[in-house]
Coordinates of C-alpha atoms and ligand atoms in Angstrom, one line a residue:
X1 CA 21.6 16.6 -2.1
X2 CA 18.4 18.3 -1.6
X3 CA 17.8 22.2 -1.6
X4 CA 16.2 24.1 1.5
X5 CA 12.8 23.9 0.9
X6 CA 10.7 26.9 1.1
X7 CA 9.6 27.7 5.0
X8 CA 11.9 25.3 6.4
X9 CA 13.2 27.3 9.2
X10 CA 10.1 28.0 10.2
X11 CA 8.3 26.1 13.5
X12 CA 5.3 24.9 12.3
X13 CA 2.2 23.7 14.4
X14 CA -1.0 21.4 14.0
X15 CA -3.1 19.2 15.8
X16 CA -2.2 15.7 15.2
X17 CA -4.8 13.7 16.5
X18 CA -8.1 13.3 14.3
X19 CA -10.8 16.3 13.9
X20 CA -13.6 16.5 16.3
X21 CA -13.9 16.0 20.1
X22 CA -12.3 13.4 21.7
X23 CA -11.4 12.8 25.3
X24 CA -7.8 14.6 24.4
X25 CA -6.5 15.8 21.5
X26 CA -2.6 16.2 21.1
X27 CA -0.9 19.2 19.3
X28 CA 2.6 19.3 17.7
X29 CA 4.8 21.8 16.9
X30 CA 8.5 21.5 15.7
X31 CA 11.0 23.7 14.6
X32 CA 13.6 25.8 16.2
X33 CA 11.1 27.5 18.3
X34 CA 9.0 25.0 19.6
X35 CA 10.7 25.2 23.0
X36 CA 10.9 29.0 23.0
X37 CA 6.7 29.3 22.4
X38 CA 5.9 26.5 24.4
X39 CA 8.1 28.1 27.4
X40 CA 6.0 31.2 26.5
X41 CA 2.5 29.8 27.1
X42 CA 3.4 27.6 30.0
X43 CA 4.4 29.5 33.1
X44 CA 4.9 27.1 35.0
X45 CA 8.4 25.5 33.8
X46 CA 11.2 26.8 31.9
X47 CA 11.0 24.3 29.3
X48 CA 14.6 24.9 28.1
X49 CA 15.8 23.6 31.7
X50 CA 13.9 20.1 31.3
X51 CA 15.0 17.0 30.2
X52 CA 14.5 15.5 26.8
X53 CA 11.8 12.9 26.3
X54 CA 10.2 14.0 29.8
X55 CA 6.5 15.2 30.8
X56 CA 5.3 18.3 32.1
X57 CA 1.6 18.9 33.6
X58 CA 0.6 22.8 34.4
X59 CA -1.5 25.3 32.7
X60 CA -1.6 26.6 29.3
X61 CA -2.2 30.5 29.1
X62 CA -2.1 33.1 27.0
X63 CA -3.2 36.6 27.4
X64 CA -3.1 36.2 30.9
X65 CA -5.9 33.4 30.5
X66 CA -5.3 30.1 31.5
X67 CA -6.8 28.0 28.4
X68 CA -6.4 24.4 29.6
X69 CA -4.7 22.1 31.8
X70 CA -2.0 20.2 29.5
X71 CA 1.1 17.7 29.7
X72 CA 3.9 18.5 27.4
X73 CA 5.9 16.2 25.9
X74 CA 9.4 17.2 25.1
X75 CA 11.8 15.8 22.3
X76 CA 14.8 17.5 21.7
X77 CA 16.2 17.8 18.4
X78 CA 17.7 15.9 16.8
X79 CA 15.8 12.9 18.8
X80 CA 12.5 13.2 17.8
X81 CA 10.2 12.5 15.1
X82 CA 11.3 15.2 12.8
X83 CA 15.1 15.5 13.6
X84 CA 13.9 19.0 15.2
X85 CA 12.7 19.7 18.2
X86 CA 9.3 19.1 19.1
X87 CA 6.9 19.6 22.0
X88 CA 3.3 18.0 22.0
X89 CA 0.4 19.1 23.8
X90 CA -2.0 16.9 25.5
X91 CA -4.9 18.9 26.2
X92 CA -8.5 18.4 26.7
X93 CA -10.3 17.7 23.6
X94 CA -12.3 20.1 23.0
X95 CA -12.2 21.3 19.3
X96 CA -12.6 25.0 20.9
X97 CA -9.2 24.3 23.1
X98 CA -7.6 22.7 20.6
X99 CA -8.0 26.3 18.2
X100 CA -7.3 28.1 21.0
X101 CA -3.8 26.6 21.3
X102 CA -3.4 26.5 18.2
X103 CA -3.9 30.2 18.0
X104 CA -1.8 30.9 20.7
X105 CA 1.0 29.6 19.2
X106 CA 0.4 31.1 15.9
X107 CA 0.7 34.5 18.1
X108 CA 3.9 33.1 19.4
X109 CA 5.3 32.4 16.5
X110 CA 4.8 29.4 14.9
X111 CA 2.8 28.3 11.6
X112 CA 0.4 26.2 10.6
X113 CA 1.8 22.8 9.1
X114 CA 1.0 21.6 5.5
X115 CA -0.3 18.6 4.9
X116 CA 2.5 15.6 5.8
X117 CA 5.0 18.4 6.5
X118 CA 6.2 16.9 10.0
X119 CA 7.5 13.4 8.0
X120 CA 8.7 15.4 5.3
X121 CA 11.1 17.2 7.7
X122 CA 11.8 13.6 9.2
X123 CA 13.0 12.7 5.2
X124 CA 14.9 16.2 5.1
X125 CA 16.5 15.7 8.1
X126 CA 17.4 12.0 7.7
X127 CA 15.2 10.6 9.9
X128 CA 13.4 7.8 7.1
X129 CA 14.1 7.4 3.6
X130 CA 11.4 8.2 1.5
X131 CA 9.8 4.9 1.2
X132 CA 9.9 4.5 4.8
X133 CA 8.0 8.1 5.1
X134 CA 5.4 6.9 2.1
X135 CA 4.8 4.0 4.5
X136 CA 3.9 6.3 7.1
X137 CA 0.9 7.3 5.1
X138 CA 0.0 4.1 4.5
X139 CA 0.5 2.5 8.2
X140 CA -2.4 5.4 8.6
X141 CA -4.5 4.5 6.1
X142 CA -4.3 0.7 6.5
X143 CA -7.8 -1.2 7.8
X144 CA -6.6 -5.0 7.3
X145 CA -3.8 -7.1 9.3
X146 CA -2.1 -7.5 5.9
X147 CA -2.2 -3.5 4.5
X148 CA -1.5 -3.2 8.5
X149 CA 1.7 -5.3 7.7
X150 CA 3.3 -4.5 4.7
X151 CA 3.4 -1.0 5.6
X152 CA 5.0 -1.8 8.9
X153 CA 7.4 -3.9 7.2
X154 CA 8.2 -0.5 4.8
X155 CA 8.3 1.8 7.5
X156 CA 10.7 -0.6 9.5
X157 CA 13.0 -0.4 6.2
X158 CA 12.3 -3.8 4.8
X159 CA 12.3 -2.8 1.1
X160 CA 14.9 0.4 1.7
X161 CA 17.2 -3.1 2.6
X162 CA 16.2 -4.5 -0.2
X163 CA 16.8 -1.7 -2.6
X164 CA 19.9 -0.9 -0.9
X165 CA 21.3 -4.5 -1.3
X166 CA 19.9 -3.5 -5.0
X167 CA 21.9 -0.5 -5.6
X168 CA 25.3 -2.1 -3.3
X169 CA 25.4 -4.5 -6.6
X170 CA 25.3 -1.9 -8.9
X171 CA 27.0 -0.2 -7.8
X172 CA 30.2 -2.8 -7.2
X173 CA 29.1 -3.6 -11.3
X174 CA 29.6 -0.2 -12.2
X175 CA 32.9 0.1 -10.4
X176 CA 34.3 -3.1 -11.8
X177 CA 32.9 -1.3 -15.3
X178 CA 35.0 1.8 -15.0
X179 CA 37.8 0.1 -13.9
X180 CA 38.2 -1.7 -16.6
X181 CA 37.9 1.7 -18.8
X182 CA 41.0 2.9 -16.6
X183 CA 42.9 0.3 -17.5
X184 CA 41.5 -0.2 -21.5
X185 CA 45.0 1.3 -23.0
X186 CA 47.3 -1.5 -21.6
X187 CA 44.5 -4.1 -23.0
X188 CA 43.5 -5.8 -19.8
X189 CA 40.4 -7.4 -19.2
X190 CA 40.5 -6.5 -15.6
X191 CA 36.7 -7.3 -15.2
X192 CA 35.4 -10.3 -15.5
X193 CA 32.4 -10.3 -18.0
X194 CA 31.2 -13.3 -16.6
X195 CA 30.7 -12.3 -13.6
X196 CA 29.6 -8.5 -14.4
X197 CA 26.9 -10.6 -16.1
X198 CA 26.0 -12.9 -13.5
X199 CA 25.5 -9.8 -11.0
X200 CA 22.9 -8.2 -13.6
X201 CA 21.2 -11.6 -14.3
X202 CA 20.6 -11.3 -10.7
X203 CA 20.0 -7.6 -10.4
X204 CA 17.1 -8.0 -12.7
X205 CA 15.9 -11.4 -10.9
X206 CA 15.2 -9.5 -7.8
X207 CA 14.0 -6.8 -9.7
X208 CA 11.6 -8.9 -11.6
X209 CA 10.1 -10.3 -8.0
X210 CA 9.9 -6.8 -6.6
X211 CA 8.1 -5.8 -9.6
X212 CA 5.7 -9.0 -9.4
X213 CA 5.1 -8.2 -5.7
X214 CA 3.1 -5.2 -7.0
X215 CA -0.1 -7.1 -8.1
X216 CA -0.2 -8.7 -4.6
X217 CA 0.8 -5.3 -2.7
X218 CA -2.4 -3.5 -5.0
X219 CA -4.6 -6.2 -3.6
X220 CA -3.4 -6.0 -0.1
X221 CA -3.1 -2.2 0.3
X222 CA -6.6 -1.7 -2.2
X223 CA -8.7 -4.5 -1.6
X224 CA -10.0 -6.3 -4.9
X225 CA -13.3 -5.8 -6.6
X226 CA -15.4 -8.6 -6.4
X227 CA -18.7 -9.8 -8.4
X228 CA -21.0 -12.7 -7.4
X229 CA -23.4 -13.3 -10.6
X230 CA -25.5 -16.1 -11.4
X231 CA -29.0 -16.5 -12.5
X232 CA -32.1 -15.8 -10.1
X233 CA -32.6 -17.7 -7.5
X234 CA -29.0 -19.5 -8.0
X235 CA -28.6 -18.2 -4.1
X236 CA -26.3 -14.9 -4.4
X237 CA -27.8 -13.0 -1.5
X238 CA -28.2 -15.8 0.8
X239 CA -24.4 -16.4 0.2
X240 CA -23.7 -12.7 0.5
X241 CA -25.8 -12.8 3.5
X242 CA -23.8 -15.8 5.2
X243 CA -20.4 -14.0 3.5
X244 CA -20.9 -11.1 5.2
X245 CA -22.2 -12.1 8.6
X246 CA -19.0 -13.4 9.4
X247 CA -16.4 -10.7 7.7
X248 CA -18.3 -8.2 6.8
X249 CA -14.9 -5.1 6.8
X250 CA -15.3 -2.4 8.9
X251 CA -14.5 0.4 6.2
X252 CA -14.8 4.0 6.2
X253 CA -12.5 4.9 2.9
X254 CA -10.8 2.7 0.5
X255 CA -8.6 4.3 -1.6
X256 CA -10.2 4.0 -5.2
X257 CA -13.1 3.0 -4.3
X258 CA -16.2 4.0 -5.8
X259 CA -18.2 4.6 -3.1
X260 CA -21.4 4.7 -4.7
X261 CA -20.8 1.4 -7.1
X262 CA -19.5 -1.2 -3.6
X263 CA -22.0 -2.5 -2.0
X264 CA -20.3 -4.1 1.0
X265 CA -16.5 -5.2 2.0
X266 CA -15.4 -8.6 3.2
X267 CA -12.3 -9.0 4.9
X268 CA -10.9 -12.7 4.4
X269 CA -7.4 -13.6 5.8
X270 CA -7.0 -9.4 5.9
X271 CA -7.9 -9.2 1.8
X272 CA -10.3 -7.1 1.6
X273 CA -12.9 -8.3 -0.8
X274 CA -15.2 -5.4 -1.9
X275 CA -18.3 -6.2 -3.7
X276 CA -19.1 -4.4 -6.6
X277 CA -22.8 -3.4 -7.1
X278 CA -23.9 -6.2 -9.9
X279 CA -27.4 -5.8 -9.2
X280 CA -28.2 -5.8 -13.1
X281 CA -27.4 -9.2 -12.9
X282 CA -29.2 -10.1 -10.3
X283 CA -32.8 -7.9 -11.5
X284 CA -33.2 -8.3 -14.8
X285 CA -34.3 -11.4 -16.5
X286 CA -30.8 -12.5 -16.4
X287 CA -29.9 -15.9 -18.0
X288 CA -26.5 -17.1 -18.4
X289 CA -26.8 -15.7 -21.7
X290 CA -27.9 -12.5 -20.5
X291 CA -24.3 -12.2 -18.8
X292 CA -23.1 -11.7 -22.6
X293 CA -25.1 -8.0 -22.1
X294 CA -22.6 -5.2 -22.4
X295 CA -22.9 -3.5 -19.7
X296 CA -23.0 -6.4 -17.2
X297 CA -20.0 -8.2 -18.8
X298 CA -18.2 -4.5 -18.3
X299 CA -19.3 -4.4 -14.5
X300 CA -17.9 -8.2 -14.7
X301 CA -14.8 -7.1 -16.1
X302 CA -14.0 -4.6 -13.4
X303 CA -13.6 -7.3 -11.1
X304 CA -10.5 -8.3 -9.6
X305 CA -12.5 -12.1 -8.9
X306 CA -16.0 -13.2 -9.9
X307 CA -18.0 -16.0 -8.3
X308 CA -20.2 -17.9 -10.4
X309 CA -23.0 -19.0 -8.3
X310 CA -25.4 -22.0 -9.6
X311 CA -27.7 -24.0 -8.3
X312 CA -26.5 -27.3 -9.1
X313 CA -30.2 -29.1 -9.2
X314 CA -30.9 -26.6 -12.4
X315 CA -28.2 -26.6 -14.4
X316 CA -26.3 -29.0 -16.6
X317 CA -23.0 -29.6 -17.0
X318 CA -22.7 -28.4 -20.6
X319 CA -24.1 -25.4 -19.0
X320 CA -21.0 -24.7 -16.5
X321 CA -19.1 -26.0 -19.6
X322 CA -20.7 -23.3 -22.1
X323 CA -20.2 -21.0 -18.8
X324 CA -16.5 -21.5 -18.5
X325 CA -15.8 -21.0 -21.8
X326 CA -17.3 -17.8 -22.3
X327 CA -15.4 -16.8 -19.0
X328 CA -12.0 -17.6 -21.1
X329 CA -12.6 -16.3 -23.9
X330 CA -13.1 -13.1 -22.0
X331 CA -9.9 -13.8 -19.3
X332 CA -12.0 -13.2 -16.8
X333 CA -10.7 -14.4 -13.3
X334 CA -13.6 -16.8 -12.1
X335 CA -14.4 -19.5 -9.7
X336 CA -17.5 -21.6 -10.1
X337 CA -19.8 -22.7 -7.1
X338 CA -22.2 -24.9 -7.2
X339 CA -24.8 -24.3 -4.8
X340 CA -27.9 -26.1 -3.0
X341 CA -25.6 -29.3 -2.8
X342 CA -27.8 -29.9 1.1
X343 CA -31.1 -30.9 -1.8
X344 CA -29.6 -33.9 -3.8
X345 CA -26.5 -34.6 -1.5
X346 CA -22.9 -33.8 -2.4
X347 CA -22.2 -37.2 -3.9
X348 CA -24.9 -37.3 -6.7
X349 CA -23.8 -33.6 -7.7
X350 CA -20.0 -34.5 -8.2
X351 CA -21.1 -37.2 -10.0
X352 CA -23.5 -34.8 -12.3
X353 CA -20.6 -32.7 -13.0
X354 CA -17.9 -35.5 -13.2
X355 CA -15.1 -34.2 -15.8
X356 CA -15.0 -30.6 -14.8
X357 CA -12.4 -29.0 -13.0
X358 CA -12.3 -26.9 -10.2
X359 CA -16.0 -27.0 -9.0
X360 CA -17.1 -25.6 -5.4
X361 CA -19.7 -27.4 -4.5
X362 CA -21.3 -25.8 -1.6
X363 CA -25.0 -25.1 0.5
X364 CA -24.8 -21.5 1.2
X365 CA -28.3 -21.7 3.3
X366 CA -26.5 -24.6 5.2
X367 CA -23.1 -22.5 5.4
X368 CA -21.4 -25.9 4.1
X369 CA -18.3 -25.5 2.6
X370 CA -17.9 -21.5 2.7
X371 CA -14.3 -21.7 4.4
X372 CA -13.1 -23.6 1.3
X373 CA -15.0 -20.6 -0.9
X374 CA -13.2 -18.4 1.2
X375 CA -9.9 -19.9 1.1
X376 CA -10.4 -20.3 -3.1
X377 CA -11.0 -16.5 -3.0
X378 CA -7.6 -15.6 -1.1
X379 CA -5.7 -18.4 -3.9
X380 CA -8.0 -16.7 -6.6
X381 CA -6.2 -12.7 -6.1
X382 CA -2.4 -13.7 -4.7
X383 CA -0.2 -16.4 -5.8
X384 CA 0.9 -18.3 -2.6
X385 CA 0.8 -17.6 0.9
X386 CA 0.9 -13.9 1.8
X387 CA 4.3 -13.9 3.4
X388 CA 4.6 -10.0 5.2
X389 CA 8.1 -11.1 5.8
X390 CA 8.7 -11.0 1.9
X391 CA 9.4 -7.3 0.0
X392 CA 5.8 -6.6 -1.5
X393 CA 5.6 -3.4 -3.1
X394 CA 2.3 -1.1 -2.8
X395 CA 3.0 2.2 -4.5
X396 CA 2.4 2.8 -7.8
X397 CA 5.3 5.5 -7.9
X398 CA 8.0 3.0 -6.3
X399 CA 6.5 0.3 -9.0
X400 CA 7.1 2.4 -11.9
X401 CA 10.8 3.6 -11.0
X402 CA 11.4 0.0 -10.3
X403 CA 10.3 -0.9 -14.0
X404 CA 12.7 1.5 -15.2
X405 CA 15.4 0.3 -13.1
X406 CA 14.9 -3.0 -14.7
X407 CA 14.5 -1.8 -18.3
X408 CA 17.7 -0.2 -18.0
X409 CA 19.5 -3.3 -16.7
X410 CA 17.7 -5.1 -19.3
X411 CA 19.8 -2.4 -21.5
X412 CA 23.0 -3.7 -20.4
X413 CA 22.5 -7.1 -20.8
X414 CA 21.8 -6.7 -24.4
X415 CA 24.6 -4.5 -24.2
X416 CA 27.0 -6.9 -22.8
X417 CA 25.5 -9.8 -25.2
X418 CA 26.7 -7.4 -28.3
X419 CA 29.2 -6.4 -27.0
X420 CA 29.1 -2.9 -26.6
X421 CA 31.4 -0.7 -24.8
X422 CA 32.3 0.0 -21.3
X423 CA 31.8 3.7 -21.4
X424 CA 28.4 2.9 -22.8
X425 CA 27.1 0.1 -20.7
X426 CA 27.9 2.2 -17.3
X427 CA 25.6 4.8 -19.0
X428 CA 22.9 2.4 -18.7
X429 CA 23.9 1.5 -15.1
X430 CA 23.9 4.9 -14.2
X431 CA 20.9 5.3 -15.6
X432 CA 19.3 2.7 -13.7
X433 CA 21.0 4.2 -10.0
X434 CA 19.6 7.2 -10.7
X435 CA 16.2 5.7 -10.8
X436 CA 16.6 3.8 -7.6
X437 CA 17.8 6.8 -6.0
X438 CA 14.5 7.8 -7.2
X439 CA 12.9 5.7 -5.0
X440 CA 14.2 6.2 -1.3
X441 CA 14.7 9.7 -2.2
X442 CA 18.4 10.1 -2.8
X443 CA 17.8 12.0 -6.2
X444 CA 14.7 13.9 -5.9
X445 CA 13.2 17.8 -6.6
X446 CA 11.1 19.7 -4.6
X447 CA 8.1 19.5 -7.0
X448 CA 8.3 15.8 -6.4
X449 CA 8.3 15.5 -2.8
X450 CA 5.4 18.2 -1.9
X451 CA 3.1 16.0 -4.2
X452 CA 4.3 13.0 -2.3
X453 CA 3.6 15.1 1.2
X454 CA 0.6 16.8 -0.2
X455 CA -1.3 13.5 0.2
X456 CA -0.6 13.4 3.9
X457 CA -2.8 14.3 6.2
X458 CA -2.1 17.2 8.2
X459 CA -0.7 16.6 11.5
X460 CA 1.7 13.6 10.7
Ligands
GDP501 P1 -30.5 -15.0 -5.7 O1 -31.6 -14.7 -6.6 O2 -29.4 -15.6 -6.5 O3 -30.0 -13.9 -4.9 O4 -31.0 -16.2 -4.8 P2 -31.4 -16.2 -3.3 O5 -30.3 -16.1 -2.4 O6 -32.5 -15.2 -3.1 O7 -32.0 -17.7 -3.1 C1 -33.0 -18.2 -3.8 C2 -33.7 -19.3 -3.0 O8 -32.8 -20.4 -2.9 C3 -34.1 -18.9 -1.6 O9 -35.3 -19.5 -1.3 C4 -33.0 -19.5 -0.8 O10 -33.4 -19.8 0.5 C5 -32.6 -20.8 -1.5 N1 -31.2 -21.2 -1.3 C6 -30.1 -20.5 -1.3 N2 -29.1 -21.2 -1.0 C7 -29.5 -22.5 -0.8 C8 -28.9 -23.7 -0.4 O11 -27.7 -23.8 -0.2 N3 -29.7 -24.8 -0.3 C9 -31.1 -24.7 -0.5 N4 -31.8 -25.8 -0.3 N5 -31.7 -23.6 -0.8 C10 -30.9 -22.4 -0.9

């Protein structure tokens, strides 16, 4: 299946806990030698003689200097992370210790690890397929309860059942296919076309959901750009300000984020909401007209979402009416709030703006009705319910295989509606395994996977 990559053999080494001090900092090594340079720096133990999965407290030396006080932690191959063996160090965390050690067992032997190269050998060795070991990455990266749990679900092998379910129907179709091409001479129709077609129909039906799942995995595992606009004075920071004081996101790095363009993250129902920087709106002499401008309708269009604040004692209705409109015509994704409902109570505004649809009416000073805003937001960027239970894809790479999985079974229905041969239609379906395989890793080349690792961070 896959060829020896490059340094394979080798035992490689890294500290796997973040950068920095810390009360202790744990370094891994695996590979065939992990045991024999581990023995060599701990006197206190031969290593080989111990247990699998057990602890061991002594010193740490090298060049007859005792560097730290450390507890190993031994996994022997091929029940351990990587499938090899591997011994972790707890030590003190002192960045100096931790290079020490690290040096040490450089001088012992072993090499430094490339970014992601420990789940990599977990894929090599058979340890996760590779959408289980993507999710790895993502498990790490995650900073909501629902990123948190789709990439659990992955690593756990949720959508490697799926897929595998996937490719089981295949390839039963494919078999019945080339059965029937055994048997073409003596004229039989040994497989039944209806049902060959009834197992694509549904081939492509939970390829088509899978495939769907992507916009709400994007929003999940990349939080969605935001934009509250309005005119001055309509109340944007004071709702921002009442937003934020109860979700504001503890962030340090969204991927694709601009860093410089977000002004602050809200995390509703674990969607994180980040709001994009739309202070052109809110400084210049912005009318509603003025949202017609260029460059704030471009900042507008960037937005997964956009709020339409107004204060309902200002404007009309055929204002929200003109306001709407121009919102369509542009397929903008917008919700409307009316603000400042506490000044001419809530019944007198619904009446003001009797006829149309879908109005928030709200008092972001008096923080009435922001749960409904917030709920509105979480209905505005996924369909339904989030259900983590539920297959919902997050990489782009899995999404794009998965589109050419479908296209080729889209192939063979057309086929199989003109009538095209056998031979021919289990090209397509060929075609469309190989694509799958794709996906978890069963037909891959090394190019391919060190890109995928390469985006690890070192130590996992
Ligand atoms: P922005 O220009 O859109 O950011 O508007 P501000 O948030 O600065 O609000 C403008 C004025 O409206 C401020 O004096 C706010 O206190 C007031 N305001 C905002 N929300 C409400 C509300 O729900 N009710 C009332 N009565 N006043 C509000």
């Amino acid at each position: 299946m896959l060829g020896k990559l490059t340094g394979f053999d080798d035992t490689i080494v890294a500290v796997a806990t973040a950068p920095g001090i810390g009360a202790i900092a744990v370094i891994r090594l695996s590979g065939p030698k992990a045991y024999d340079i581990s023995n060599s720096l701990f006197p206190a133990k031969n290593l080989h003689q111990q247990a699998s999965h057990t602890l061991h407290f002594g010193a740490l030396t090298a060049g007859g200097k005792v560097i730290d006080e450390v507890v190993l932690s031994l996994y022997k191959g091929p029940r351990s992370y990587t499938g090899e063996d591997v011994i972790e160090i707890s030590c003190h965390g002192s960045p100096y210790i931790q290079q020490q050690i690290i040096d040490a067992t450089v001088q012992a032997g072993a090499r430094l690890a490339k970014p992601g190269e420990f789940t990599q050998r977990a894929f090599l060795n058979g340890k996760l397929d590779l959408t289980q070991a993507e999710s790895v990455a993502d498990l790490i990266a995650s900073n909501s309860a629902a990123s948190h749990q789709t990439a659990m679900q992955q690593m756990r092998g949720g959508f490697s059942r799926e897929l595998h379910a996937l490719r089981e129907q295949l390839i039963t179709f494919s078999a019945l296919i080339e059965l029937e091409l055994d048997f073409s001479q003596e004229d039989v129709e040994f497989a039944d076309r209806t049902r060959l077609y009834a197992l694509v129909t549904e081939a492509t039906t939970v390829l088509r959901h899978l495939i769907e799942s992507f916009r709400m995995g994007n929003v999940i595992k990349n939080g969605v750009n935001t934009a509250i606009v309005g005119k001055p004075n309509a109340g944007k920071s004071t709702l921002l300000n009442t937003l934020l004081n109860e979700n504001r996101a503890i962030v340090s790095d969204i991927a694709g984020t601009t860093r410089d363009t977000i002004e602050e993250v809200l995390n509703i129902d674990g969607i994180m909401f980040r709001l994009i920087d739309t202070a052109g709106i809110r400084e210049s002499n912005d009318t509603i007209e003025s949202i017609g401008v260029q460059k704030t309708m471009e900042k507008i269009k960037e937005a997964g979402v956009v709020v339409y604040l107004f204060d309902v004692n200002e404007l009309t209705a055929t204002d929200i009416r003109n306001q709407i409109a121009a919102f369509e015509a542009d397929g903008i994704n917008y919700l409307l709030a009316g603000n400042k409902t506490d000044i001419a109570g809530e019944a007198a505004i619904r009446a003001k703006f009797e006829g149309i649809p879908d109005i928030l009416f709200l008092s972001a000073k008096k923080h009435d009705h922001i749960q409904e805003l917030k709920d509105t937001l979480v209905h505005k960027v996924i369909a339904g319910d989030i259900n983590t239970e539920d297959t919902i894809i997050t990489n782009a790479r899995h999404h794009a295989a998965l589109q050419e999985v479908l296209q080729s079974l889209q192939e063979v229905k057309a086929g199989m509606d003109n009538g095209l041969p056998g031979d021919l239609l289990s090209l397509d379906i060929r075609r469309s395994l190989h694509y799958l395989g794709e996906i978890t890793g069963e037909v891959t080349n090394e190019d391919r996977l060190d890109y995928i690792f390469s985006k690890f961070c070192i130590g996992k």
